[in-house]
Structures are given as structure tokens and as C-alpha cells.
């Protein structure tokens, strides 16, 4: 006859040492996810690249539809997501909107990925 061993009772001590790094809290995770979602679309990456390489580091919305071969409503949708994620600034000048990178936004996004 085989004898089964009873599981040891817990002494309240942790099973292992806690990890040394700090984990993301829920708010940080949501903010990082919003940025990563914004960056996960190829058209949005192209928009960021076009804006960054534009004269003075900015681009008019009128110059963004043709390079992507997308309609104006689609480009506006992508730009809104990038603005909402904190990656682009929007400045209205007359009837046109001009977009520029938020200073340090790409670096901060990079750091948030490296900190995982």
C-alpha cells in the first residue's frame, strides 16, 4: 500500500522572495496601453514620421492625406488618436490644423516600454 504525503500547512511566510522591481499600477498600465495602441497602427507610425520630418518639425493636415493615400476623415481619425495619446500637438491656424510632436513623448514611450 502506498502512503500519500499530506501537504505542508502554511506558516504565513511567502513561498519565495518578492521581485525587486516595481510593477505597473492600473493607471500606469492604462496610460502605457493607450500609447502602445496608438503606435500599433502602420498609418499612425507613418504620420508621426511625416510630422517629425516636416519643415520645423510640423506638418499641416492638408499635407498628410496624399502620402498615406487615405481620405481626410481617416487621416483625421488617426491624428485624433495620436493627439489623445499625447504624442502629437494640434494647433489651429485659420482653417488648417498643424501637427507637431509633443516634446519628449517618443522618448517617454520608449522608457515606459523599457521599464516593463
CSV table of C-alpha atoms in Angstrom, one decimal:
chain,number,residue,atom,x,y,z
A,1,UNK,CA,0.0,0.0,0.0
A,2,UNK,CA,1.3,3.5,-1.0
A,3,UNK,CA,1.2,6.3,1.5
A,4,UNK,CA,0.3,9.8,0.3
A,5,UNK,CA,2.0,12.7,1.9
A,6,UNK,CA,-0.2,15.4,3.2
A,7,UNK,CA,0.6,19.0,2.0
A,8,UNK,CA,2.5,21.1,4.4
A,9,UNK,CA,0.5,23.7,6.2
A,10,UNK,CA,1.4,27.3,5.5
A,11,UNK,CA,3.4,29.2,8.1
A,12,UNK,CA,2.4,32.5,6.7
A,13,UNK,CA,5.8,33.0,5.1
A,14,UNK,CA,6.0,33.8,1.4
A,15,UNK,CA,6.9,31.0,-0.9
A,16,UNK,CA,9.7,33.0,-2.4
A,17,UNK,CA,11.3,36.3,-2.2
A,18,UNK,CA,9.4,39.2,-3.9
A,19,UNK,CA,10.8,40.5,-7.1
A,20,UNK,CA,12.9,43.7,-6.7
A,21,UNK,CA,11.3,45.8,-9.4
A,22,UNK,CA,8.1,47.7,-9.1
A,23,UNK,CA,5.2,46.6,-11.1
A,24,UNK,CA,2.9,49.0,-13.1
A,25,UNK,CA,-0.2,50.1,-11.3
A,26,UNK,CA,-3.5,50.1,-13.1
A,27,UNK,CA,-3.3,53.8,-14.1
A,28,UNK,CA,0.2,53.5,-15.5
A,29,UNK,CA,-0.8,50.3,-17.4
A,30,UNK,CA,-3.7,52.1,-19.0
A,31,UNK,CA,-1.6,55.1,-20.0
A,32,UNK,CA,1.1,52.9,-21.5
A,33,UNK,CA,-1.5,50.8,-23.3
A,34,UNK,CA,-3.1,53.9,-24.8
A,35,UNK,CA,0.3,54.9,-26.2
A,36,UNK,CA,1.1,51.5,-27.5
A,37,UNK,CA,-2.3,51.1,-29.2
A,38,UNK,CA,-1.7,54.5,-30.9
A,39,UNK,CA,1.7,53.3,-32.1
A,40,UNK,CA,0.5,49.9,-33.2
A,41,UNK,CA,-1.0,51.1,-36.5
A,42,UNK,CA,1.3,51.5,-39.6
A,43,UNK,CA,-0.6,54.6,-40.8
A,44,UNK,CA,-0.1,56.3,-37.4
A,45,UNK,CA,3.6,55.5,-37.4
A,46,UNK,CA,3.9,57.0,-40.9
A,47,UNK,CA,2.0,60.1,-39.7
A,48,UNK,CA,4.4,60.5,-36.8
A,49,UNK,CA,7.4,60.1,-39.2
A,50,UNK,CA,5.9,62.6,-41.7
A,51,UNK,CA,5.2,65.2,-39.0
A,52,UNK,CA,8.7,64.7,-37.4
A,53,UNK,CA,10.5,65.1,-40.7
A,54,UNK,CA,8.4,68.1,-41.8
A,55,UNK,CA,9.8,71.6,-42.0
A,56,UNK,CA,10.2,72.9,-38.5
A,57,UNK,CA,9.1,69.5,-37.1
A,58,UNK,CA,5.5,70.1,-38.0
A,59,UNK,CA,3.0,69.4,-40.8
A,60,UNK,CA,-0.3,70.8,-42.0
A,61,UNK,CA,-3.2,68.3,-42.1
A,62,UNK,CA,-3.5,69.3,-45.8
A,63,UNK,CA,-0.1,67.6,-46.4
A,64,UNK,CA,-0.9,64.4,-44.7
A,65,UNK,CA,-3.6,62.8,-46.8
A,66,UNK,CA,-1.7,62.3,-50.0
A,67,UNK,CA,1.3,60.5,-48.7
A,68,UNK,CA,-0.8,57.9,-47.0
A,69,UNK,CA,-3.3,57.6,-49.8
A,70,UNK,CA,-6.1,57.8,-47.3
A,71,UNK,CA,-9.2,60.0,-47.2
A,72,UNK,CA,-9.3,63.1,-45.0
A,73,UNK,CA,-11.7,61.6,-42.4
A,74,UNK,CA,-9.5,58.6,-41.9
A,75,UNK,CA,-6.3,60.7,-41.5
A,76,UNK,CA,-8.2,63.0,-39.1
A,77,UNK,CA,-9.2,59.9,-37.1
A,78,UNK,CA,-5.6,58.7,-36.9
A,79,UNK,CA,-4.4,62.2,-35.9
A,80,UNK,CA,-7.0,62.4,-33.1
A,81,UNK,CA,-5.8,59.1,-31.7
A,82,UNK,CA,-2.2,60.3,-31.7
A,83,UNK,CA,-3.2,63.6,-30.1
A,84,UNK,CA,-5.3,61.8,-27.4
A,85,UNK,CA,-2.4,59.5,-26.7
A,86,UNK,CA,-0.2,62.6,-26.0
A,87,UNK,CA,2.1,62.0,-29.0
A,88,UNK,CA,1.1,65.0,-31.2
A,89,UNK,CA,0.2,68.6,-30.5
A,90,UNK,CA,-2.5,70.2,-32.7
A,91,UNK,CA,-2.5,73.9,-33.4
A,92,UNK,CA,-5.3,75.6,-35.4
A,93,UNK,CA,-4.2,78.3,-37.8
A,94,UNK,CA,-7.0,79.8,-39.7
A,95,UNK,CA,-8.9,76.9,-41.4
A,96,UNK,CA,-5.9,74.5,-41.2
A,97,UNK,CA,-4.6,72.4,-38.3
A,98,UNK,CA,-0.9,71.9,-37.9
A,99,UNK,CA,0.6,69.0,-36.0
A,100,UNK,CA,3.9,68.6,-34.2
A,101,UNK,CA,5.4,66.0,-31.9
A,102,UNK,CA,5.0,66.6,-28.2
A,103,UNK,CA,8.5,67.2,-26.9
A,104,UNK,CA,9.8,64.1,-25.2
A,105,UNK,CA,6.7,62.0,-26.0
A,106,UNK,CA,8.5,59.3,-28.1
A,107,UNK,CA,11.4,59.1,-25.6
A,108,UNK,CA,8.8,58.7,-22.7
A,109,UNK,CA,7.0,56.0,-24.7
A,110,UNK,CA,10.4,54.2,-25.2
A,111,UNK,CA,11.2,54.5,-21.5
A,112,UNK,CA,7.8,53.1,-20.5
A,113,UNK,CA,8.4,50.0,-22.7
A,114,UNK,CA,11.9,49.5,-21.3
A,115,UNK,CA,10.6,49.8,-17.7
A,116,UNK,CA,8.3,46.8,-18.1
